[in-house]
């Protein structure tokens, strides 16, 4: 099954841009994309490029998000798209981010993709890239 990427649901903390229409039930295996995420991906990707979201061990809270642009789809990847923007998450990482919203935040000193409103995360660090899992 593919990875569904409907409109972003309202984040628990402020995102850089208001999210798209709310989705009442995030469902199993969905990752939501904010409008700002879709816009930025359309600006920076070409052809077969997509945003890859991975979860790795590390960071100050135990796990960390890793974003990269990629062109290779692996057998254990789940794909999704919204408005022409594509995101890919491997099955192992998807267990840690299902129901989350990916946002693009642009600030004076930093611009980055971020996972916001992750229902699988208990707490995170101030940089927004590290989190611990709800048990």
PDB file of C-alpha atoms in Angstrom:
ATOM      1  CA  UNK A   1       0.000   0.000   0.000  1.00  0.00           C
ATOM      2  CA  UNK A   2       1.070   3.546  -0.671  1.00  0.00           C
ATOM      3  CA  UNK A   3       1.641   6.306   1.818  1.00  0.00           C
ATOM      4  CA  UNK A   4      -1.289   8.719   1.897  1.00  0.00           C
ATOM      5  CA  UNK A   5      -0.441  12.423   2.000  1.00  0.00           C
ATOM      6  CA  UNK A   6      -3.642  14.360   2.483  1.00  0.00           C
ATOM      7  CA  UNK A   7      -3.765  17.967   3.551  1.00  0.00           C
ATOM      8  CA  UNK A   8      -2.049  18.794   6.786  1.00  0.00           C
ATOM      9  CA  UNK A   9      -4.067  18.571   9.941  1.00  0.00           C
ATOM     10  CA  UNK A  10      -3.850  21.371  12.498  1.00  0.00           C
ATOM     11  CA  UNK A  11      -0.492  21.168  14.286  1.00  0.00           C
ATOM     12  CA  UNK A  12      -0.188  21.186  18.070  1.00  0.00           C
ATOM     13  CA  UNK A  13       2.378  23.947  17.848  1.00  0.00           C
ATOM     14  CA  UNK A  14       2.448  26.804  15.404  1.00  0.00           C
ATOM     15  CA  UNK A  15       3.644  25.953  11.919  1.00  0.00           C
ATOM     16  CA  UNK A  16       5.166  28.465   9.521  1.00  0.00           C
ATOM     17  CA  UNK A  17       1.999  28.647   7.417  1.00  0.00           C
ATOM     18  CA  UNK A  18      -1.565  27.659   8.219  1.00  0.00           C
ATOM     19  CA  UNK A  19      -2.165  23.987   7.381  1.00  0.00           C
ATOM     20  CA  UNK A  20      -4.455  22.848   4.612  1.00  0.00           C
ATOM     21  CA  UNK A  21      -7.918  21.423   5.250  1.00  0.00           C
ATOM     22  CA  UNK A  22      -8.147  19.277   8.360  1.00  0.00           C
ATOM     23  CA  UNK A  23      -8.273  15.513   8.133  1.00  0.00           C
ATOM     24  CA  UNK A  24     -10.428  14.108  10.933  1.00  0.00           C
ATOM     25  CA  UNK A  25      -8.839  10.640  11.000  1.00  0.00           C
ATOM     26  CA  UNK A  26      -5.159  10.463  10.095  1.00  0.00           C
ATOM     27  CA  UNK A  27      -5.484   6.737   9.500  1.00  0.00           C
ATOM     28  CA  UNK A  28      -2.831   4.098   9.499  1.00  0.00           C
ATOM     29  CA  UNK A  29       0.359   5.014   7.703  1.00  0.00           C
ATOM     30  CA  UNK A  30      -0.402   8.597   6.732  1.00  0.00           C
ATOM     31  CA  UNK A  31       1.945  11.539   6.794  1.00  0.00           C
ATOM     32  CA  UNK A  32       0.431  14.974   6.234  1.00  0.00           C
ATOM     33  CA  UNK A  33       2.076  17.782   4.233  1.00  0.00           C
ATOM     34  CA  UNK A  34       1.512  21.449   5.058  1.00  0.00           C
ATOM     35  CA  UNK A  35       0.977  23.996   2.281  1.00  0.00           C
ATOM     36  CA  UNK A  36       4.419  25.501   2.958  1.00  0.00           C
ATOM     37  CA  UNK A  37       6.003  22.040   2.638  1.00  0.00           C
ATOM     38  CA  UNK A  38       4.272  21.430  -0.699  1.00  0.00           C
ATOM     39  CA  UNK A  39       5.296  24.869  -2.019  1.00  0.00           C
ATOM     40  CA  UNK A  40       8.943  24.423  -1.013  1.00  0.00           C
ATOM     41  CA  UNK A  41       9.168  20.912  -2.461  1.00  0.00           C
ATOM     42  CA  UNK A  42       7.772  22.129  -5.774  1.00  0.00           C
ATOM     43  CA  UNK A  43      10.442  24.878  -5.789  1.00  0.00           C
ATOM     44  CA  UNK A  44      13.439  22.633  -5.079  1.00  0.00           C
ATOM     45  CA  UNK A  45      12.654  19.278  -6.714  1.00  0.00           C
ATOM     46  CA  UNK A  46      13.036  18.441 -10.381  1.00  0.00           C
ATOM     47  CA  UNK A  47      11.842  15.463 -12.380  1.00  0.00           C
ATOM     48  CA  UNK A  48      11.866  12.305 -10.296  1.00  0.00           C
ATOM     49  CA  UNK A  49      13.193  13.943  -7.085  1.00  0.00           C
ATOM     50  CA  UNK A  50      11.214  13.619  -3.874  1.00  0.00           C
ATOM     51  CA  UNK A  51      11.614  14.311  -0.163  1.00  0.00           C
ATOM     52  CA  UNK A  52      12.761  11.310   1.856  1.00  0.00           C
ATOM     53  CA  UNK A  53      11.886  11.280   5.565  1.00  0.00           C
ATOM     54  CA  UNK A  54      13.792   8.856   7.795  1.00  0.00           C
ATOM     55  CA  UNK A  55      13.965   8.247  11.522  1.00  0.00           C
ATOM     56  CA  UNK A  56      17.344   7.292  12.968  1.00  0.00           C
ATOM     57  CA  UNK A  57      18.602   6.517  16.443  1.00  0.00           C
ATOM     58  CA  UNK A  58      20.435   9.431  18.029  1.00  0.00           C
ATOM     59  CA  UNK A  59      19.917  13.015  19.012  1.00  0.00           C
ATOM     60  CA  UNK A  60      19.401  14.257  22.548  1.00  0.00           C
ATOM     61  CA  UNK A  61      15.999  12.544  22.939  1.00  0.00           C
ATOM     62  CA  UNK A  62      16.760   9.108  21.464  1.00  0.00           C
ATOM     63  CA  UNK A  63      15.539   9.408  17.865  1.00  0.00           C
ATOM     64  CA  UNK A  64      16.013  12.030  15.176  1.00  0.00           C
ATOM     65  CA  UNK A  65      14.361  12.997  11.904  1.00  0.00           C
ATOM     66  CA  UNK A  66      16.458  13.056   8.745  1.00  0.00           C
ATOM     67  CA  UNK A  67      15.331  14.758   5.523  1.00  0.00           C
ATOM     68  CA  UNK A  68      16.994  14.410   2.126  1.00  0.00           C
ATOM     69  CA  UNK A  69      16.174  14.722  -1.553  1.00  0.00           C
ATOM     70  CA  UNK A  70      16.299  11.388  -3.348  1.00  0.00           C
ATOM     71  CA  UNK A  71      15.411   9.736  -6.666  1.00  0.00           C
ATOM     72  CA  UNK A  72      15.580   6.028  -5.737  1.00  0.00           C
ATOM     73  CA  UNK A  73      12.544   4.123  -4.432  1.00  0.00           C
ATOM     74  CA  UNK A  74      13.450   1.066  -2.325  1.00  0.00           C
ATOM     75  CA  UNK A  75      11.215  -2.023  -1.948  1.00  0.00           C
ATOM     76  CA  UNK A  76      10.298  -1.142   1.662  1.00  0.00           C
ATOM     77  CA  UNK A  77       9.398   2.491   0.873  1.00  0.00           C
ATOM     78  CA  UNK A  78       5.921   3.968   1.055  1.00  0.00           C
ATOM     79  CA  UNK A  79       5.190   6.878  -1.276  1.00  0.00           C
ATOM     80  CA  UNK A  80       2.720   9.693  -1.102  1.00  0.00           C
ATOM     81  CA  UNK A  81       2.054  12.966  -2.801  1.00  0.00           C
ATOM     82  CA  UNK A  82       0.022  16.118  -2.445  1.00  0.00           C
ATOM     83  CA  UNK A  83      -0.278  18.821  -5.057  1.00  0.00           C
ATOM     84  CA  UNK A  84       2.579  17.332  -7.082  1.00  0.00           C
ATOM     85  CA  UNK A  85       4.992  17.222  -4.122  1.00  0.00           C
ATOM     86  CA  UNK A  86       6.214  13.727  -3.247  1.00  0.00           C
ATOM     87  CA  UNK A  87       7.391  12.255   0.048  1.00  0.00           C
ATOM     88  CA  UNK A  88       8.809   8.786   0.677  1.00  0.00           C
ATOM     89  CA  UNK A  89       9.152   7.054   4.049  1.00  0.00           C
ATOM     90  CA  UNK A  90      10.578   3.580   4.648  1.00  0.00           C
ATOM     91  CA  UNK A  91       8.336   1.158   6.565  1.00  0.00           C
ATOM     92  CA  UNK A  92      10.490   1.181   9.712  1.00  0.00           C
ATOM     93  CA  UNK A  93      10.510   4.995   9.898  1.00  0.00           C
ATOM     94  CA  UNK A  94       6.795   5.183   9.119  1.00  0.00           C
ATOM     95  CA  UNK A  95       6.015   3.467  12.425  1.00  0.00           C
ATOM     96  CA  UNK A  96       7.574   6.481  14.196  1.00  0.00           C
ATOM     97  CA  UNK A  97       5.937   9.249  12.109  1.00  0.00           C
ATOM     98  CA  UNK A  98       2.470   7.997  11.091  1.00  0.00           C
ATOM     99  CA  UNK A  99      -0.111  10.705  11.676  1.00  0.00           C
ATOM    100  CA  UNK A 100       2.546  13.456  11.667  1.00  0.00           C
ATOM    101  CA  UNK A 101       2.636  16.643   9.622  1.00  0.00           C
ATOM    102  CA  UNK A 102       5.717  17.663   7.634  1.00  0.00           C
ATOM    103  CA  UNK A 103       6.094  21.444   7.487  1.00  0.00           C
ATOM    104  CA  UNK A 104       8.632  23.816   5.970  1.00  0.00           C
ATOM    105  CA  UNK A 105       9.658  26.529   8.383  1.00  0.00           C
ATOM    106  CA  UNK A 106      11.483  29.650   7.278  1.00  0.00           C
ATOM    107  CA  UNK A 107      13.023  31.828   9.966  1.00  0.00           C
ATOM    108  CA  UNK A 108      15.578  34.619   9.976  1.00  0.00           C
ATOM    109  CA  UNK A 109      18.561  32.356  10.664  1.00  0.00           C
ATOM    110  CA  UNK A 110      17.272  28.943   9.559  1.00  0.00           C
ATOM    111  CA  UNK A 111      14.977  27.294   7.047  1.00  0.00           C
ATOM    112  CA  UNK A 112      14.134  23.613   7.289  1.00  0.00           C
ATOM    113  CA  UNK A 113      11.664  20.814   6.852  1.00  0.00           C
ATOM    114  CA  UNK A 114      10.254  19.758  10.218  1.00  0.00           C
ATOM    115  CA  UNK A 115       7.972  17.082  11.594  1.00  0.00           C
ATOM    116  CA  UNK A 116       5.256  18.736  13.669  1.00  0.00           C
ATOM    117  CA  UNK A 117       2.334  17.223  15.560  1.00  0.00           C
ATOM    118  CA  UNK A 118       3.811  13.729  15.764  1.00  0.00           C
ATOM    119  CA  UNK A 119       1.314  11.561  17.689  1.00  0.00           C
ATOM    120  CA  UNK A 120       4.045   8.912  18.157  1.00  0.00           C
ATOM    121  CA  UNK A 121       6.435  11.333  19.931  1.00  0.00           C
ATOM    122  CA  UNK A 122       6.374  12.059  23.630  1.00  0.00           C
ATOM    123  CA  UNK A 123       8.845  14.908  23.824  1.00  0.00           C
ATOM    124  CA  UNK A 124      11.500  16.526  21.711  1.00  0.00           C
ATOM    125  CA  UNK A 125      14.395  18.891  21.905  1.00  0.00           C
ATOM    126  CA  UNK A 126      14.263  22.606  21.154  1.00  0.00           C
ATOM    127  CA  UNK A 127      15.892  22.175  17.733  1.00  0.00           C
ATOM    128  CA  UNK A 128      12.921  20.085  16.545  1.00  0.00           C
ATOM    129  CA  UNK A 129      14.953  17.225  15.061  1.00  0.00           C
ATOM    130  CA  UNK A 130      15.145  14.897  18.066  1.00  0.00           C
ATOM    131  CA  UNK A 131      12.292  13.139  19.875  1.00  0.00           C
ATOM    132  CA  UNK A 132      11.419  10.254  22.170  1.00  0.00           C
ATOM    133  CA  UNK A 133       8.716   7.693  21.440  1.00  0.00           C
ATOM    134  CA  UNK A 134       5.506   7.310  23.442  1.00  0.00           C
ATOM    135  CA  UNK A 135       5.451   3.965  25.208  1.00  0.00           C
TER     136      UNK A 135
END
